[in-house]
Every structure is written in structure tokens, then in C-alpha cells.
mmCIF file of C-alpha atoms in Angstrom:
data_model
loop_
_atom_site.group_PDB
_atom_site.id
_atom_site.type_symbol
_atom_site.label_atom_id
_atom_site.label_comp_id
_atom_site.label_asym_id
_atom_site.label_seq_id
_atom_site.Cartn_x
_atom_site.Cartn_y
_atom_site.Cartn_z
ATOM 1 C CA MET A 264 108.265 38.607 38.837
ATOM 2 C CA PRO A 265 105.172 36.743 40.032
ATOM 3 C CA HIS A 266 105.735 34.539 43.013
ATOM 4 C CA PRO A 267 106.055 31.041 42.367
ATOM 5 C CA PHE A 268 102.906 29.962 44.394
ATOM 6 C CA SER A 269 100.755 32.750 43.442
ATOM 7 C CA VAL A 270 101.086 31.231 40.373
ATOM 8 C CA LEU A 271 100.425 27.963 40.941
ATOM 9 C CA ALA A 272 97.391 28.793 43.680
ATOM 10 C CA LEU A 273 95.492 31.200 40.839
ATOM 11 C CA SER A 274 95.914 27.739 37.982
ATOM 12 C CA LEU A 275 94.677 25.757 40.262
ATOM 13 C CA ALA A 276 91.705 28.494 41.104
ATOM 14 C CA VAL A 277 90.733 28.219 37.020
ATOM 15 C CA LEU A 278 90.739 24.292 37.427
ATOM 16 C CA ALA A 279 88.474 24.505 40.188
ATOM 17 C CA ALA A 280 86.500 26.732 38.771
ATOM 18 C CA PRO A 281 84.919 24.661 36.083
ATOM 19 C CA VAL A 282 84.603 21.421 38.683
ATOM 20 C CA ALA A 283 82.511 23.464 41.063
ATOM 21 C CA ALA A 284 80.294 24.780 38.416
ATOM 22 C CA ALA A 285 79.663 21.056 37.410
ATOM 23 C CA PHE A 286 78.591 19.992 41.214
ATOM 24 C CA ALA A 287 75.980 22.950 41.636
ATOM 25 C CA ASP A 288 72.485 22.562 41.510
ATOM 26 C CA PRO A 289 70.725 23.162 38.355
ATOM 27 C CA PRO A 290 68.452 25.767 37.523
ATOM 28 C CA LYS A 291 64.878 25.223 38.969
ATOM 29 C CA SER A 292 62.366 24.962 36.740
ATOM 30 C CA PRO A 293 59.227 27.369 37.275
ATOM 31 C CA GLU A 294 55.977 25.767 39.279
ATOM 32 C CA PRO A 295 53.285 24.344 37.112
ATOM 33 C CA THR A 296 50.328 26.846 37.229
ATOM 34 C CA PRO A 297 47.618 24.854 38.717
ATOM 35 C CA ALA A 298 44.290 23.989 36.774
ATOM 36 C CA LYS A 299 41.665 25.898 36.979
ATOM 37 C CA PRO A 300 38.911 24.505 38.205
ATOM 38 C CA LYS A 301 35.782 23.361 35.575
ATOM 39 C CA GLN A 302 32.955 26.575 35.269
ATOM 40 C CA ILE A 303 29.666 25.077 36.381
ATOM 41 C CA VAL A 304 26.546 26.244 35.233
ATOM 42 C CA LEU A 305 23.166 26.080 36.990
ATOM 43 C CA VAL A 306 20.591 26.646 34.688
ATOM 44 C CA SER A 307 16.570 25.580 36.428
ATOM 45 C CA PHE A 308 13.225 26.518 35.306
ATOM 46 C CA ASP A 309 10.103 26.613 37.569
ATOM 47 C CA SER A 310 6.586 25.961 37.407
ATOM 48 C CA ALA A 311 7.082 23.895 34.244
ATOM 49 C CA ARG A 312 3.492 23.416 32.661
ATOM 50 C CA GLU A 313 3.738 23.251 29.550
ATOM 51 C CA ILE A 314 4.534 20.758 27.171
ATOM 52 C CA SER A 315 5.872 22.423 24.113
ATOM 53 C CA GLN A 316 9.159 23.910 27.058
ATOM 54 C CA TRP A 317 9.791 20.783 28.335
ATOM 55 C CA GLU A 318 10.408 19.412 24.740
ATOM 56 C CA ARG A 319 12.598 22.702 23.582
ATOM 57 C CA SER A 320 14.805 22.940 26.722
ATOM 58 C CA ARG A 321 15.437 18.471 26.840
ATOM 59 C CA ALA A 322 16.579 19.521 22.872
ATOM 60 C CA LEU A 323 18.565 21.683 24.140
ATOM 61 C CA ALA A 324 20.165 19.917 26.930
ATOM 62 C CA LYS A 325 20.125 16.775 24.001
ATOM 63 C CA ARG A 326 22.133 19.759 21.779
ATOM 64 C CA THR A 327 24.716 20.931 24.499
ATOM 65 C CA GLY A 328 25.631 17.737 26.855
ATOM 66 C CA ALA A 329 23.677 20.547 29.640
ATOM 67 C CA HIS A 330 21.565 18.865 32.743
ATOM 68 C CA PHE A 331 18.576 20.602 33.550
ATOM 69 C CA THR A 332 16.986 21.239 37.148
ATOM 70 C CA TYR A 333 13.103 21.572 36.900
ATOM 71 C CA PHE A 334 10.748 22.723 39.839
ATOM 72 C CA LEU A 335 7.685 21.645 39.076
ATOM 73 C CA SER A 336 4.469 22.795 40.857
ATOM 74 C CA CYS A 337 2.255 19.658 41.557
ATOM 75 C CA VAL A 338 -0.700 21.358 41.050
ATOM 76 C CA PHE A 339 -0.015 20.432 36.971
ATOM 77 C CA LEU A 340 -0.592 17.236 38.200
ATOM 78 C CA LEU A 341 -3.825 17.474 39.049
ATOM 79 C CA SER A 342 -6.757 17.922 36.116
ATOM 80 C CA PRO A 343 -9.858 20.150 36.996
ATOM 81 C CA GLU A 344 -11.833 17.407 38.446
ATOM 82 C CA THR A 345 -8.681 16.242 40.466
ATOM 83 C CA ARG A 346 -8.558 20.083 41.544
ATOM 84 C CA GLY A 347 -9.582 18.519 45.632
ATOM 85 C CA ALA A 348 -6.734 16.839 46.061
ATOM 86 C CA TYR A 349 -4.568 19.717 47.328
ATOM 87 C CA THR A 350 -5.478 21.638 50.112
ATOM 88 C CA ALA A 351 -2.728 24.486 50.467
ATOM 89 C CA PRO A 352 -2.345 25.843 54.436
ATOM 90 C CA GLY A 353 -5.156 27.887 55.467
ATOM 91 C CA LYS A 354 -7.002 27.181 52.173
ATOM 92 C CA GLY A 355 -9.813 25.320 50.426
ATOM 93 C CA ALA A 356 -9.532 22.139 49.075
ATOM 94 C CA GLY A 357 -8.585 23.083 45.170
ATOM 95 C CA LYS A 358 -7.226 26.264 45.375
ATOM 96 C CA SER A 359 -3.949 27.467 43.840
ATOM 97 C CA ASN A 360 -2.940 30.725 42.371
ATOM 98 C CA ILE A 361 -1.408 29.208 39.287
ATOM 99 C CA GLY A 362 -4.613 27.226 38.258
ATOM 100 C CA PHE A 363 -4.391 23.381 37.534
ATOM 101 C CA ALA A 364 -3.786 21.360 34.623
ATOM 102 C CA ALA A 365 -5.888 21.893 31.415
ATOM 103 C CA SER A 366 -7.278 18.395 31.156
ATOM 104 C CA LYS A 367 -6.547 14.774 31.882
ATOM 105 C CA GLN A 368 -4.157 14.600 28.668
ATOM 106 C CA GLU A 369 -2.260 17.025 29.720
ATOM 107 C CA VAL A 370 -1.730 15.745 32.892
ATOM 108 C CA ALA A 371 -0.262 12.278 31.459
ATOM 109 C CA ASP A 372 1.612 14.467 28.721
ATOM 110 C CA ARG A 373 3.503 16.157 31.417
ATOM 111 C CA LEU A 374 4.281 13.047 33.562
ATOM 112 C CA GLU A 375 6.118 11.822 30.014
ATOM 113 C CA GLN A 376 7.775 14.727 29.416
ATOM 114 C CA ILE A 377 8.552 14.416 33.208
ATOM 115 C CA ARG A 378 9.419 10.299 33.037
ATOM 116 C CA LEU A 379 11.834 11.041 29.850
ATOM 117 C CA ALA A 380 14.071 13.917 31.246
ATOM 118 C CA ALA A 381 14.250 11.804 34.620
ATOM 119 C CA ALA A 382 15.530 9.439 32.191
ATOM 120 C CA GLU A 383 17.837 11.785 30.202
ATOM 121 C CA GLY A 384 19.617 12.851 33.663
ATOM 122 C CA HIS A 385 17.696 15.809 34.595
ATOM 123 C CA ASP A 386 17.269 17.103 38.176
ATOM 124 C CA ILE A 387 13.572 17.456 39.151
ATOM 125 C CA GLY A 388 12.805 19.281 42.309
ATOM 126 C CA SER A 389 9.782 20.773 43.877
ATOM 127 C CA HIS A 390 8.385 24.561 43.857
ATOM 128 C CA ALA A 391 5.819 23.623 46.121
ATOM 129 C CA CYS A 392 2.334 23.052 45.029
ATOM 130 C CA GLY A 393 -0.301 26.255 44.324
ATOM 131 C CA HIS A 394 2.373 28.786 44.414
ATOM 132 C CA PHE A 395 1.611 30.272 47.532
ATOM 133 C CA ASP A 396 3.424 32.924 49.469
ATOM 134 C CA GLY A 397 4.526 30.681 51.835
ATOM 135 C CA LYS A 398 6.569 33.623 54.483
ATOM 136 C CA ASP A 399 4.324 33.332 57.063
ATOM 137 C CA TRP A 400 4.052 30.069 57.009
ATOM 138 C CA SER A 401 4.877 27.889 60.245
ATOM 139 C CA LYS A 402 6.790 25.009 60.699
ATOM 140 C CA ALA A 403 3.697 22.446 59.799
ATOM 141 C CA ASP A 404 2.501 24.764 57.137
ATOM 142 C CA TRP A 405 5.299 23.728 54.957
ATOM 143 C CA LEU A 406 5.343 20.620 56.177
ATOM 144 C CA ALA A 407 2.330 20.271 54.872
ATOM 145 C CA GLU A 408 2.564 21.212 51.706
ATOM 146 C CA PHE A 409 5.347 19.169 51.718
ATOM 147 C CA GLY A 410 3.075 16.161 52.318
ATOM 148 C CA ALA A 411 1.235 17.540 49.127
ATOM 149 C CA PHE A 412 4.081 17.516 46.871
ATOM 150 C CA ARG A 413 4.792 14.587 47.785
ATOM 151 C CA ARG A 414 1.862 12.596 47.480
ATOM 152 C CA ILE A 415 0.630 14.444 44.225
ATOM 153 C CA PHE A 416 3.689 12.883 42.550
ATOM 154 C CA GLU A 417 3.793 9.950 43.574
ATOM 155 C CA ASN A 418 0.081 8.330 43.215
ATOM 156 C CA ALA A 419 -0.710 10.695 40.116
ATOM 157 C CA TYR A 420 -1.463 8.378 37.854
ATOM 158 C CA ALA A 421 -3.707 6.774 40.267
ATOM 159 C CA ILE A 422 -4.985 9.813 41.305
ATOM 160 C CA ASN A 423 -6.215 10.832 37.420
ATOM 161 C CA GLY A 424 -7.297 7.247 36.076
ATOM 162 C CA ILE A 425 -3.991 8.002 33.970
ATOM 163 C CA SER A 426 -2.594 4.175 32.664
ATOM 164 C CA PRO A 427 -0.582 1.936 32.601
ATOM 165 C CA GLU A 428 1.338 3.570 35.716
ATOM 166 C CA PRO A 429 4.826 3.222 34.199
ATOM 167 C CA PRO A 430 6.674 0.483 36.210
ATOM 168 C CA GLY A 431 9.171 1.521 39.594
ATOM 169 C CA TRP A 432 7.210 5.551 38.640
ATOM 170 C CA ARG A 433 5.912 5.694 42.369
ATOM 171 C CA ASP A 434 9.721 4.381 43.781
ATOM 172 C CA PHE A 435 11.130 6.769 41.485
ATOM 173 C CA ALA A 436 8.461 9.689 42.967
ATOM 174 C CA ARG A 437 9.127 8.760 46.147
ATOM 175 C CA HIS A 438 13.370 9.256 45.916
ATOM 176 C CA ALA A 439 13.579 11.682 42.965
ATOM 177 C CA VAL A 440 12.854 15.179 44.716
ATOM 178 C CA THR A 441 15.620 16.509 46.408
ATOM 179 C CA GLY A 442 15.380 20.324 46.076
ATOM 180 C CA PHE A 443 13.249 23.073 46.605
ATOM 181 C CA ARG A 444 12.533 26.506 45.464
ATOM 182 C CA ALA A 445 9.720 28.495 46.860
ATOM 183 C CA PRO A 446 7.499 29.922 44.927
ATOM 184 C CA TYR A 447 8.876 34.188 45.199
ATOM 185 C CA LEU A 448 11.269 33.202 46.369
ATOM 186 C CA SER A 449 10.129 34.368 49.400
ATOM 187 C CA THR A 450 10.909 32.550 52.737
ATOM 188 C CA ASP A 451 11.675 32.273 55.980
ATOM 189 C CA LYS A 452 12.517 30.525 59.326
ATOM 190 C CA ALA A 453 10.227 27.978 59.862
ATOM 191 C CA LEU A 454 11.232 26.683 55.631
ATOM 192 C CA TYR A 455 14.685 26.177 56.891
ATOM 193 C CA GLU A 456 13.406 24.012 59.753
ATOM 194 C CA ALA A 457 11.370 21.673 58.062
ATOM 195 C CA LEU A 458 13.407 21.352 54.825
ATOM 196 C CA PRO A 459 15.409 18.809 55.987
ATOM 197 C CA GLU A 460 12.894 17.414 57.996
ATOM 198 C CA ALA A 461 11.172 17.099 54.587
ATOM 199 C CA GLY A 462 14.534 15.296 53.223
ATOM 200 C CA PHE A 463 15.305 17.680 50.744
ATOM 201 C CA HIS A 464 18.892 17.650 49.970
ATOM 202 C CA TYR A 465 19.413 21.647 48.682
ATOM 203 C CA ASP A 466 17.441 25.021 48.632
ATOM 204 C CA ALA A 467 17.091 27.007 45.855
ATOM 205 C CA SER A 468 14.698 29.949 47.086
ATOM 206 C CA GLY A 469 18.211 32.587 47.644
ATOM 207 C CA VAL A 470 19.432 35.593 45.911
ATOM 208 C CA SER A 471 22.992 37.053 46.053
ATOM 209 C CA ASN A 472 24.945 39.515 45.632
ATOM 210 C CA GLY A 473 26.847 38.143 42.637
ATOM 211 C CA PRO A 474 28.042 34.091 42.184
ATOM 212 C CA ASP A 475 28.965 32.405 45.543
ATOM 213 C CA LEU A 476 29.517 28.924 46.794
ATOM 214 C CA PRO A 477 27.070 27.523 47.984
ATOM 215 C CA PRO A 478 26.855 27.309 51.774
ATOM 216 C CA THR A 479 25.335 24.288 54.126
ATOM 217 C CA LYS A 480 23.702 25.221 56.696
ATOM 218 C CA ASN A 481 21.634 22.389 58.903
ATOM 219 C CA ARG A 482 21.743 19.750 56.235
ATOM 220 C CA THR A 483 21.547 22.070 53.581
ATOM 221 C CA THR A 484 22.622 23.530 50.769
ATOM 222 C CA ARG A 485 21.897 26.926 49.339
ATOM 223 C CA PHE A 486 21.909 28.107 46.696
ATOM 224 C CA ALA A 487 21.268 31.919 45.800
ATOM 225 C CA LEU A 488 20.338 33.305 42.520
ATOM 226 C CA PRO A 489 23.033 35.692 41.406
ATOM 227 C CA LEU A 490 22.696 39.761 40.826
ATOM 228 C CA ILE A 491 24.065 40.342 37.789
ATOM 229 C CA PRO A 492 25.179 43.955 35.554
ATOM 230 C CA GLU A 493 22.442 44.279 32.634
ATOM 231 C CA GLY A 494 21.936 46.832 30.883
ATOM 232 C CA PRO A 495 23.701 50.023 28.879
ATOM 233 C CA LYS A 496 23.916 51.420 32.758
ATOM 234 C CA ALA A 497 25.219 47.811 33.838
ATOM 235 C CA LYS A 498 22.314 48.244 36.869
ATOM 236 C CA PRO A 499 22.315 44.593 38.661
ATOM 237 C CA VAL A 500 19.289 42.610 38.641
ATOM 238 C CA VAL A 501 18.594 39.136 39.449
ATOM 239 C CA ALA A 502 19.436 36.365 37.049
ATOM 240 C CA MET A 503 16.247 35.405 36.370
ATOM 241 C CA ASP A 504 14.294 35.742 33.157
ATOM 242 C CA TYR A 505 10.998 37.150 34.972
ATOM 243 C CA ASN A 506 13.127 40.214 36.982
ATOM 244 C CA LEU A 507 15.005 40.939 33.225
ATOM 245 C CA TYR A 508 10.793 40.729 31.805
ATOM 246 C CA VAL A 509 10.016 43.776 34.724
ATOM 247 C CA ARG A 510 13.449 45.037 33.975
ATOM 248 C CA HIS A 511 13.215 45.931 30.111
ATOM 249 C CA SER A 512 9.110 46.542 30.077
ATOM 250 C CA GLY A 513 7.323 46.710 33.396
ATOM 251 C CA GLY A 514 5.895 43.359 33.197
ATOM 252 C CA PHE A 515 4.134 43.550 30.280
ATOM 253 C CA GLU A 516 4.565 42.359 26.377
ATOM 254 C CA LYS A 517 6.541 44.604 23.991
ATOM 255 C CA PRO A 518 6.789 41.885 21.424
ATOM 256 C CA SER A 519 7.945 45.193 19.096
ATOM 257 C CA MET A 520 11.180 44.860 21.569
ATOM 258 C CA ALA A 521 12.219 41.282 21.451
ATOM 259 C CA ASP A 522 15.237 41.586 19.746
ATOM 260 C CA GLU A 523 16.714 44.147 21.579
ATOM 261 C CA PHE A 524 16.008 42.416 25.377
ATOM 262 C CA ALA A 525 17.075 38.875 23.815
ATOM 263 C CA ASP A 526 19.984 40.748 23.195
ATOM 264 C CA ARG A 527 20.429 42.507 26.370
ATOM 265 C CA ALA A 528 19.516 39.034 27.836
ATOM 266 C CA TYR A 529 22.304 37.289 26.175
ATOM 267 C CA HIS A 530 24.840 40.214 27.116
ATOM 268 C CA ALA A 531 24.373 40.154 30.689
ATOM 269 C CA PHE A 532 24.617 36.309 30.839
ATOM 270 C CA ARG A 533 27.678 35.855 29.338
ATOM 271 C CA ALA A 534 29.133 38.886 31.022
ATOM 272 C CA ALA A 535 28.430 37.440 34.243
ATOM 273 C CA PHE A 536 29.615 34.211 32.853
ATOM 274 C CA ASP A 537 32.736 35.416 31.079
ATOM 275 C CA ALA A 538 33.240 37.277 34.776
ATOM 276 C CA GLN A 539 33.644 34.093 36.529
ATOM 277 C CA TYR A 540 35.127 31.557 33.388
ATOM 278 C CA SER A 541 38.584 34.416 33.413
ATOM 279 C CA GLY A 542 38.394 34.575 37.092
ATOM 280 C CA ASN A 543 37.313 32.847 40.162
ATOM 281 C CA ARG A 544 34.901 30.238 38.368
ATOM 282 C CA LEU A 545 32.183 30.233 41.224
ATOM 283 C CA PRO A 546 29.190 28.523 40.023
ATOM 284 C CA LEU A 547 26.919 30.413 37.885
ATOM 285 C CA GLU A 548 22.880 30.073 38.433
ATOM 286 C CA LEU A 549 20.299 31.785 35.767
ATOM 287 C CA GLY A 550 16.604 30.836 36.872
ATOM 288 C CA PHE A 551 13.768 30.973 33.737
ATOM 289 C CA HIS A 552 10.053 29.707 33.694
ATOM 290 C CA PHE A 553 8.062 28.162 30.641
ATOM 291 C CA THR A 554 6.725 31.100 30.465
ATOM 292 C CA GLN A 555 7.389 32.876 26.672
ATOM 293 C CA MET A 556 7.528 36.076 28.555
ATOM 294 C CA ASN A 557 8.541 39.273 25.577
ATOM 295 C CA GLY A 558 7.784 36.712 22.594
ATOM 296 C CA GLY A 559 9.930 34.174 24.395
ATOM 297 C CA THR A 560 12.870 36.718 24.341
ATOM 298 C CA TYR A 561 15.014 34.791 27.499
ATOM 299 C CA TRP A 562 14.884 31.967 26.341
ATOM 300 C CA ASN A 563 16.059 33.511 22.947
ATOM 301 C CA ALA A 564 18.839 34.594 24.863
ATOM 302 C CA LEU A 565 19.513 31.556 26.673
ATOM 303 C CA GLU A 566 19.510 28.537 23.919
ATOM 304 C CA ARG A 567 21.820 31.106 22.570
ATOM 305 C CA PHE A 568 23.696 31.476 25.668
ATOM 306 C CA ALA A 569 23.985 27.574 26.320
ATOM 307 C CA GLY A 570 24.521 26.688 22.356
ATOM 308 C CA GLU A 571 28.497 28.441 23.366
ATOM 309 C CA VAL A 572 29.214 27.866 26.167
ATOM 310 C CA CYS A 573 27.981 24.392 27.945
ATOM 311 C CA VAL A 574 30.047 22.382 24.841
ATOM 312 C CA LYS A 575 33.868 24.264 26.169
ATOM 313 C CA ALA A 576 35.683 20.989 27.346
ATOM 314 C CA ASP A 577 35.823 23.160 30.225
ATOM 315 C CA VAL A 578 32.365 24.621 31.199
ATOM 316 C CA GLU A 579 29.761 21.957 32.700
ATOM 317 C CA CYS A 580 26.482 23.177 32.885
ATOM 318 C CA ILE A 581 24.960 20.032 35.683
ATOM 319 C CA SER A 582 21.659 20.441 37.710
ATOM 320 C CA PHE A 583 21.475 21.291 41.737
ATOM 321 C CA ARG A 584 21.414 17.779 42.580
ATOM 322 C CA ASP A 585 24.191 16.696 40.509
ATOM 323 C CA TYR A 586 26.266 19.716 42.155
ATOM 324 C CA VAL A 587 24.986 18.811 45.353
ATOM 325 C CA GLU A 588 25.833 15.477 44.892
ATOM 326 C CA ARG A 589 29.153 15.453 44.400
ATOM 327 C CA GLN A 590 30.472 18.444 47.285
ATOM 328 C CA ARG A 591 28.456 15.818 49.762
ATOM 329 C CA GLY A 592 30.487 12.622 48.240
ATOM 330 C CA GLY A 593 33.725 14.369 48.538
ATOM 331 C CA GLU A 594 34.237 15.151 45.067
ATOM 332 C CA ARG A 595 36.083 17.926 43.523
ATOM 333 C CA GLN A 596 35.507 19.891 40.615
ATOM 334 C CA VAL A 597 36.641 18.598 37.724
ATOM 335 C CA ALA A 598 39.710 20.187 36.537
ATOM 336 C CA VAL A 599 40.661 21.158 33.112
ATOM 337 C CA GLY A 600 42.176 18.139 31.298
ATOM 338 C CA GLY A 601 41.201 15.721 34.078
#
């Protein structure tokens, strides 16, 4: 027979068990997964010449909610009669690697496109003036080129005898341009010494092995077009239409292959985007020109791409200027749903 005290102890232990359980900590809920930042896509255009491409890009932006950066070459604000207003470092007056505007009317039309684009929230950057390779320029040379750009941009209406000049144009022109991309993406040490002195906040002349966060050095945020896999063998190529044009057709027009090239370009853009969208969400940069290479192949690919990704709730297609202003303002990327 069990000892009376043993029975009593067992009974008390059984009674105490539910009480102890009642005072135990409830199971913890799993930690919430932090929301990913929005995926940033940075689309830019170099030279910004053809009026029809201004209109086409602005229409694309309106359809998708995107904001673009237009790197303007200032020679396209000079007509054949006013070309002498520009002198490049080491060159005679009126010299340019890419010509000038075709007429005074074309200058007026382009100025109107610039004004409209800026009013719609787009970023106007500098692509210098005459599209010369500045890899051997001195700091003084770069400052002279930057000075020519700003002078011609600010005084474009007066230089060309176009009237009326819109109210506030000169104030806009003095303050609007905060970014630069070097012709041919060709840079030197002197460029990066000159950029902050000339009032630029960012440079977009770099090339990187892949998407990355742009560093800020010497007060200048430095963006880089990434290498992205492209084609059947996924060979890396700079994420810019001209580099795809050279890859696809050796830099010569092949209109019969336009559909194939457009499909390849689109899939390269989309694969680069998807890798970041499902991964670390580093900013993705894509560069274009107003030139219709291979029959407009690369613009067709851009429109297909932007129409799919820029409309996503957790994607922002923004300008370089907006990206830099956010970072300088201490603003973190907006979280999905925030």
C-alpha cells in the first residue's frame, strides 16, 4: 500500500501542473519579415536631339508614371547661324562632333520640349556641348566646357533671337542642371575635380560590373551603367542601347533583324530587373539615345519593359536628380506598402 504522504504529494503535483502551465509565457509569434524597399529603375537619354523622341519619351512617362533624365548636348540649342557662340577646349569656334540644330525653329521646338519635360517632373542634365572626348582635358578645360553649357542653356532664347522668352526661364536654367554624363563615358581625374566646383551634384559616366549603390565622393554621387547578361550565351554588355547596337549588328543597321534584336534587348532588361526585384533591390540603370538604332529596336524594348515594371506598386522609375535629392535629404527608400 502506498504511503499516505506519497499519495498526497502525487495529488498536489497533479493539481499544481495546470496552475504552472497557466503562468508560463505564451508561445512567441514569429518576427515579422521587414518590407523590402521599392525597386528603383533609372532611365536616361543622351544628347536629347530629335523632337519626336522628346514627345515619345514624355508620352511613355505619362503612361507609366516614370520620370526620366535627359542629358542634353548644348550644341542642339544653337542654329547654323549661332554656332559660333560655342568654342570647345582646344578647338575653333563653331566646331562640334555631332553638329548643331538644323534651324532656329528647331531650337525653339527643343526649348519648348525641355520646358515641358521639366514641368512634368523630369530631370535635365548636361552631356557637355560638342560631344568631344575629354579624357585628356584639364580641370580648366572641363570648367570651360561646363561654363559654355550653362551660358548657352541660360541664354538660348536671346542667342537665337527667339521670343518671347518664357517667364522664369533664366532662373530655371541657372538651377535646373545638377547632373552630368561625359560623352563616350570618357572621364579623367580632372573631371571629378571640376564637377563639384561647377555645381554638379551627380555624375552618371561610370560603368560597373553590375547594379550597385552609387557612392558619393568629393561631394559628387557617382552612378554607373551596369553590365547585364544578354543574348543566348548571357554575355555581359553595358546596359545602354548603343552597346546593344554594336553587339547585335556591329554598329550597322540590320532592319530585317529588328524584331529579334528588340526581343533580346527586352529580355536582357527584364532579366536584370528581375534579379534585383527578387534579390537585394539595388537600383537598376538603363541608358538610351534619341537615335533610332536598328529601326527603333531599343526604344521598342524600353517601352515594353517600362510598361510592365514602372507601373508596379513596389517599383519606382525615377530620375537621377530625384534619387540624389532623396539620399541628400536623408530619406530612406520607401518601403512597400508605406
